[in-house]
Amino acid sequence: MQTSLHLPSASCIALGFCVYLPLRFRLEEKMKGIILAAIAFTVFSAGVVADGKGTGSMRSHDENGKYTAERADTSANRNDANKKMRYRGFLGGMMLHTGYVCSDDLTITSLSGTNTKLKVGGAPFGIGGAIRFMFGKHLRIGAEGYVSTLKYGRHGNSHAETGWGGILADYVWDCGKCNIFIGGTAGGGSQTNTTILSEIKDDYVAEQDISYRKYNFIAIAPFAGIEYAISRKINIVLKADWLLNVSNPQDDFVTGPRLYIGFMFGHAH
């Protein structure tokens, strides 16, 4: 029996957001290509599984020289394994987030030679999306991407903007109307820091006491959360994660717990 893979508009938006982030933050071409290829492979693989037909058949020769049809999978254990890992549906949507993130202590030197010591920190605000394809009873594989902005400093206009995305995998437990999940995301990201060290005047004179930095990194983000079903196709999701920069550590990289809330739409069978 053939099963079609239909994505509602919210899931399509989530998938688009995952693809958009690597382009929006202008990651290095090599890293951008890896992230987009991994996302494409995940979606393509889920589509192949969803559109696949049942097990085929083969013919064997009996003692009288006649061919008899036999199922390709004759082992009961093999059938059970296939059922346990079969494609069950999808879940996708958007989430808002906040939390508390901070950097290490850092020193910024102005053009006049003055050193300013500071520590970036505070509550970020951001948005993002995720899509998951469900396999078997517990496994889900998909993609997600987010953008997060933190404003800081005495002069009010300093900000750190972080964008990241990648392939996710999680393990979920069905607890009735609630699902508890734990997993992680691997991919890439970019952070831009604009630090303003003096008052900005409303004129057309270039400012000197401004530090601008931008860099890319390989991202790992472990997460855990809970989903509550308000209908057969709509879930409220609460999630917490911790973004890690594993390839390009920087003193001004902001990290810490982020808390997410949003809606997920999908179909399971």
Short mmCIF file of C-alpha atoms in Angstrom, two decimals:
data_model
loop_
_atom_site.label_atom_id
_atom_site.label_comp_id
_atom_site.label_asym_id
_atom_site.label_seq_id
_atom_site.Cartn_x
_atom_site.Cartn_y
_atom_site.Cartn_z
CA MET A 1 0.00 0.00 0.00
CA GLN A 2 1.43 3.39 -0.98
CA THR A 3 1.57 6.25 1.49
CA SER A 4 1.92 9.88 0.39
CA LEU A 5 3.93 12.51 2.21
CA HIS A 6 1.86 15.68 2.60
CA LEU A 7 3.28 18.70 4.42
CA PRO A 8 0.92 21.40 5.72
CA SER A 9 1.80 25.04 5.21
CA ALA A 10 3.25 25.44 8.73
CA SER A 11 5.63 22.53 8.17
CA CYS A 12 6.67 23.93 4.79
CA ILE A 13 7.42 27.27 6.45
CA ALA A 14 9.50 25.51 9.10
CA LEU A 15 11.45 23.64 6.44
CA GLY A 16 11.95 26.88 4.51
CA PHE A 17 13.26 28.57 7.63
CA CYS A 18 15.81 25.78 8.13
CA VAL A 19 17.05 26.28 4.56
CA TYR A 20 16.91 30.10 4.79
CA LEU A 21 19.19 30.49 7.81
CA PRO A 22 22.43 29.27 6.22
CA LEU A 23 21.79 31.70 3.35
CA ARG A 24 20.75 34.60 5.60
CA PHE A 25 23.91 34.53 7.70
CA ARG A 26 26.28 34.05 4.76
CA LEU A 27 28.17 31.11 6.12
CA GLU A 28 31.31 29.91 4.41
CA GLU A 29 30.44 28.20 1.13
CA LYS A 30 31.73 24.81 2.28
CA MET A 31 29.74 24.87 5.53
CA LYS A 32 26.65 26.21 3.77
CA GLY A 33 26.78 23.41 1.23
CA ILE A 34 27.13 20.74 3.92
CA ILE A 35 24.11 22.03 5.88
CA LEU A 36 21.85 22.37 2.83
CA ALA A 37 22.89 18.97 1.50
CA ALA A 38 22.17 17.32 4.84
CA ILE A 39 18.72 18.94 5.05
CA ALA A 40 17.92 17.92 1.48
CA PHE A 41 19.05 14.35 2.17
CA THR A 42 16.87 14.17 5.28
CA VAL A 43 13.74 15.35 3.46
CA PHE A 44 14.45 13.16 0.41
CA SER A 45 15.03 10.08 2.58
CA ALA A 46 11.76 10.64 4.45
CA GLY A 47 9.93 11.03 1.14
CA VAL A 48 11.38 7.81 -0.22
CA VAL A 49 10.36 5.93 2.91
CA ALA A 50 6.88 7.45 2.86
CA ASP A 51 6.32 6.67 -0.82
CA GLY A 52 7.80 3.19 -0.69
CA LYS A 53 5.57 0.22 -1.29
CA GLY A 54 5.26 -2.93 0.74
CA THR A 55 7.67 -5.83 0.56
CA GLY A 56 8.06 -7.42 -2.82
CA SER A 57 7.84 -11.04 -3.80
CA MET A 58 10.16 -13.69 -5.15
CA ARG A 59 9.71 -17.07 -6.79
CA SER A 60 11.28 -20.34 -5.81
CA HIS A 61 11.31 -23.73 -7.53
CA ASP A 62 9.54 -26.62 -5.85
CA GLU A 63 10.28 -30.32 -6.19
CA ASN A 64 7.89 -30.73 -9.18
CA GLY A 65 9.55 -27.95 -11.21
CA LYS A 66 6.79 -25.42 -10.54
CA TYR A 67 7.41 -21.92 -9.34
CA THR A 68 5.60 -20.70 -6.26
CA ALA A 69 5.33 -17.09 -5.11
CA GLU A 70 6.96 -16.33 -1.81
CA ARG A 71 7.26 -13.08 0.12
CA ALA A 72 10.67 -11.45 0.03
CA ASP A 73 10.76 -11.22 3.82
CA THR A 74 10.11 -14.69 5.19
CA SER A 75 11.55 -14.10 8.61
CA ALA A 76 9.13 -13.06 11.34
CA ASN A 77 11.92 -11.24 13.14
CA ARG A 78 12.74 -9.27 10.03
CA ASN A 79 9.09 -8.27 9.59
CA ASP A 80 8.93 -7.15 13.21
CA ALA A 81 12.07 -5.05 12.75
CA ASN A 82 10.62 -3.40 9.66
CA LYS A 83 7.41 -2.56 11.51
CA LYS A 84 9.32 -1.06 14.42
CA MET A 85 11.21 1.37 12.16
CA ARG A 86 8.48 2.17 9.63
CA TYR A 87 7.69 5.77 8.69
CA ARG A 88 4.83 7.07 10.86
CA GLY A 89 4.36 10.71 9.81
CA PHE A 90 5.77 14.18 10.34
CA LEU A 91 5.63 17.16 12.69
CA GLY A 92 6.66 20.73 11.91
CA GLY A 93 6.10 24.30 13.03
CA MET A 94 7.54 27.50 14.46
CA MET A 95 8.79 28.51 17.92
CA LEU A 96 9.72 31.68 19.79
CA HIS A 97 12.47 31.66 22.37
CA THR A 98 14.20 33.57 25.15
CA GLY A 99 16.40 32.53 28.07
CA TYR A 100 19.74 33.72 29.44
CA VAL A 101 23.03 33.73 27.50
CA CYS A 102 26.41 35.26 28.26
CA SER A 103 29.99 35.39 27.02
CA ASP A 104 33.39 35.16 28.68
CA ASP A 105 35.08 38.30 29.96
CA LEU A 106 36.60 40.28 27.10
CA THR A 107 38.57 43.47 26.52
CA ILE A 108 37.88 45.83 23.62
CA THR A 109 40.50 48.43 22.67
CA SER A 110 39.35 51.69 21.08
CA LEU A 111 41.27 53.59 18.38
CA SER A 112 42.57 55.95 21.07
CA GLY A 113 44.08 53.00 22.98
CA THR A 114 41.50 52.89 25.77
CA ASN A 115 40.70 49.37 27.03
CA THR A 116 37.12 48.54 27.97
CA LYS A 117 36.41 45.33 29.87
CA LEU A 118 32.95 43.88 29.63
CA LYS A 119 30.93 40.68 29.62
CA VAL A 120 28.09 40.26 27.15
CA GLY A 121 24.97 38.81 28.72
CA GLY A 122 21.21 39.01 29.03
CA ALA A 123 17.95 37.63 27.70
CA PRO A 124 17.90 36.96 23.95
CA PHE A 125 14.77 36.92 21.80
CA GLY A 126 14.34 34.99 18.59
CA ILE A 127 12.33 32.77 16.29
CA GLY A 128 12.88 29.60 14.32
CA GLY A 129 11.35 26.44 12.97
CA ALA A 130 11.76 22.68 12.98
CA ILE A 131 10.43 19.70 11.06
CA ARG A 132 10.61 16.08 12.21
CA PHE A 133 9.91 12.80 10.41
CA MET A 134 8.87 9.97 12.69
CA PHE A 135 10.25 6.44 12.34
CA GLY A 136 9.08 3.61 14.54
CA LYS A 137 7.86 4.25 18.04
CA HIS A 138 10.62 6.51 19.34
CA LEU A 139 12.97 7.85 16.63
CA ARG A 140 12.53 11.20 14.88
CA ILE A 141 14.90 12.77 12.35
CA GLY A 142 14.58 16.22 10.77
CA ALA A 143 16.03 19.70 10.57
CA GLU A 144 15.74 23.00 12.44
CA GLY A 145 17.06 26.56 12.29
CA TYR A 146 16.87 29.65 14.51
CA VAL A 147 17.94 33.27 14.77
CA SER A 148 18.52 34.86 18.18
CA THR A 149 19.26 38.50 19.05
CA LEU A 150 20.67 39.82 22.33
CA LYS A 151 20.81 43.55 23.12
CA TYR A 152 23.29 44.67 25.76
CA GLY A 153 25.56 47.48 26.94
CA ARG A 154 25.16 50.85 28.63
CA HIS A 155 24.43 52.66 25.38
CA GLY A 156 21.54 50.44 24.41
CA ASN A 157 22.39 49.74 20.79
CA SER A 158 24.99 46.98 21.18
CA HIS A 159 23.73 43.61 20.02
CA ALA A 160 24.80 40.03 19.32
CA GLU A 161 22.96 38.19 16.58
CA THR A 162 23.31 34.40 16.36
CA GLY A 163 21.91 32.19 13.63
CA TRP A 164 22.28 28.41 13.41
CA GLY A 165 20.69 25.37 11.87
CA GLY A 166 21.27 21.74 11.04
CA ILE A 167 20.08 18.16 11.22
CA LEU A 168 18.29 17.01 14.38
CA ALA A 169 17.57 13.62 15.87
CA ASP A 170 15.62 12.89 19.03
CA TYR A 171 14.13 10.07 21.06
CA VAL A 172 10.51 10.47 22.16
CA TRP A 173 8.37 8.77 24.79
CA ASP A 174 4.59 8.66 24.39
CA CYS A 175 2.90 9.56 27.68
CA GLY A 176 -0.70 9.83 26.52
CA LYS A 177 -1.51 13.40 25.54
CA CYS A 178 2.09 14.40 26.29
CA ASN A 179 5.32 13.41 24.55
CA ILE A 180 8.70 13.81 26.27
CA PHE A 181 11.73 14.04 23.99
CA ILE A 182 15.50 14.40 24.22
CA GLY A 183 17.99 14.80 21.41
CA GLY A 184 20.40 17.12 19.66
CA THR A 185 21.14 19.16 16.55
CA ALA A 186 24.39 19.21 14.55
CA GLY A 187 25.08 21.84 11.91
CA GLY A 188 26.59 25.27 11.55
CA GLY A 189 26.03 28.84 12.58
CA SER A 190 27.26 32.41 12.54
CA GLN A 191 27.47 35.14 15.17
CA THR A 192 27.72 38.89 14.64
CA ASN A 193 28.66 41.20 17.53
CA THR A 194 28.31 44.97 17.32
CA THR A 195 29.58 46.63 20.49
CA ILE A 196 29.11 50.39 20.95
CA LEU A 197 31.46 51.93 23.54
CA SER A 198 30.18 55.52 23.58
CA GLU A 199 27.00 57.48 23.05
CA ILE A 200 25.79 57.52 19.45
CA LYS A 201 24.78 60.96 18.19
CA ASP A 202 22.01 61.49 15.65
CA ASP A 203 24.19 62.97 12.93
CA TYR A 204 26.14 62.02 9.81
CA VAL A 205 29.54 61.80 11.49
CA ALA A 206 31.17 58.36 11.53
CA GLU A 207 31.58 56.89 15.00
CA GLN A 208 34.94 55.59 16.21
CA ASP A 209 34.15 53.64 19.38
CA ILE A 210 32.41 50.71 17.70
CA SER A 211 33.62 47.11 17.53
CA TYR A 212 32.20 44.82 14.83
CA ARG A 213 32.98 41.11 14.69
CA LYS A 214 31.55 38.22 12.67
CA TYR A 215 32.55 34.56 12.56
CA ASN A 216 31.22 31.11 11.65
CA PHE A 217 31.26 27.97 13.73
CA ILE A 218 30.19 24.33 13.79
CA ALA A 219 27.19 24.06 16.08
CA ILE A 220 26.03 21.32 18.44
CA ALA A 221 22.82 21.93 20.42
CA PRO A 222 21.57 19.28 22.87
CA PHE A 223 17.91 19.73 23.80
CA ALA A 224 14.98 18.29 25.73
CA GLY A 225 11.31 19.15 25.83
CA ILE A 226 7.68 18.19 26.06
CA GLU A 227 4.80 18.27 23.57
CA TYR A 228 1.14 18.49 24.55
CA ALA A 229 -1.51 17.47 22.04
CA ILE A 230 -4.45 19.89 21.81
CA SER A 231 -5.85 17.98 18.82
CA ARG A 232 -4.86 15.08 16.59
CA LYS A 233 -2.79 17.38 14.37
CA ILE A 234 -1.75 20.28 16.61
CA ASN A 235 0.74 20.20 19.51
CA ILE A 236 2.05 22.84 21.88
CA VAL A 237 5.78 22.35 22.37
CA LEU A 238 8.08 23.53 25.19
CA LYS A 239 11.80 23.00 24.70
CA ALA A 240 15.14 23.97 26.25
CA ASP A 241 18.54 23.76 24.57
CA TRP A 242 22.16 24.88 24.95
CA LEU A 243 24.03 26.02 21.83
CA LEU A 244 27.71 25.01 21.68
CA ASN A 245 30.44 26.43 19.46
CA VAL A 246 32.68 23.39 18.95
CA SER A 247 35.00 24.61 16.17
CA ASN A 248 35.77 28.30 16.65
CA PRO A 249 35.73 29.35 20.34
CA GLN A 250 35.56 33.11 20.88
CA ASP A 251 35.46 35.18 24.07
CA ASP A 252 32.40 37.11 22.85
CA PHE A 253 30.38 34.02 21.84
CA VAL A 254 27.14 34.06 23.83
CA THR A 255 25.74 30.76 25.04
CA GLY A 256 23.44 29.48 27.73
CA PRO A 257 19.99 27.96 28.20
CA ARG A 258 17.32 29.02 25.71
CA LEU A 259 13.64 28.28 26.33
CA TYR A 260 11.26 27.73 23.40
CA ILE A 261 7.49 27.71 23.01
CA GLY A 262 5.49 27.18 19.85
CA PHE A 263 3.04 25.09 17.88
CA MET A 264 3.73 21.94 15.86
CA PHE A 265 1.44 20.69 13.12
CA GLY A 266 1.56 17.28 11.54
CA HIS A 267 0.12 13.88 10.85
CA ALA A 268 0.93 10.48 12.36
CA HIS A 269 -0.38 7.02 11.61
#
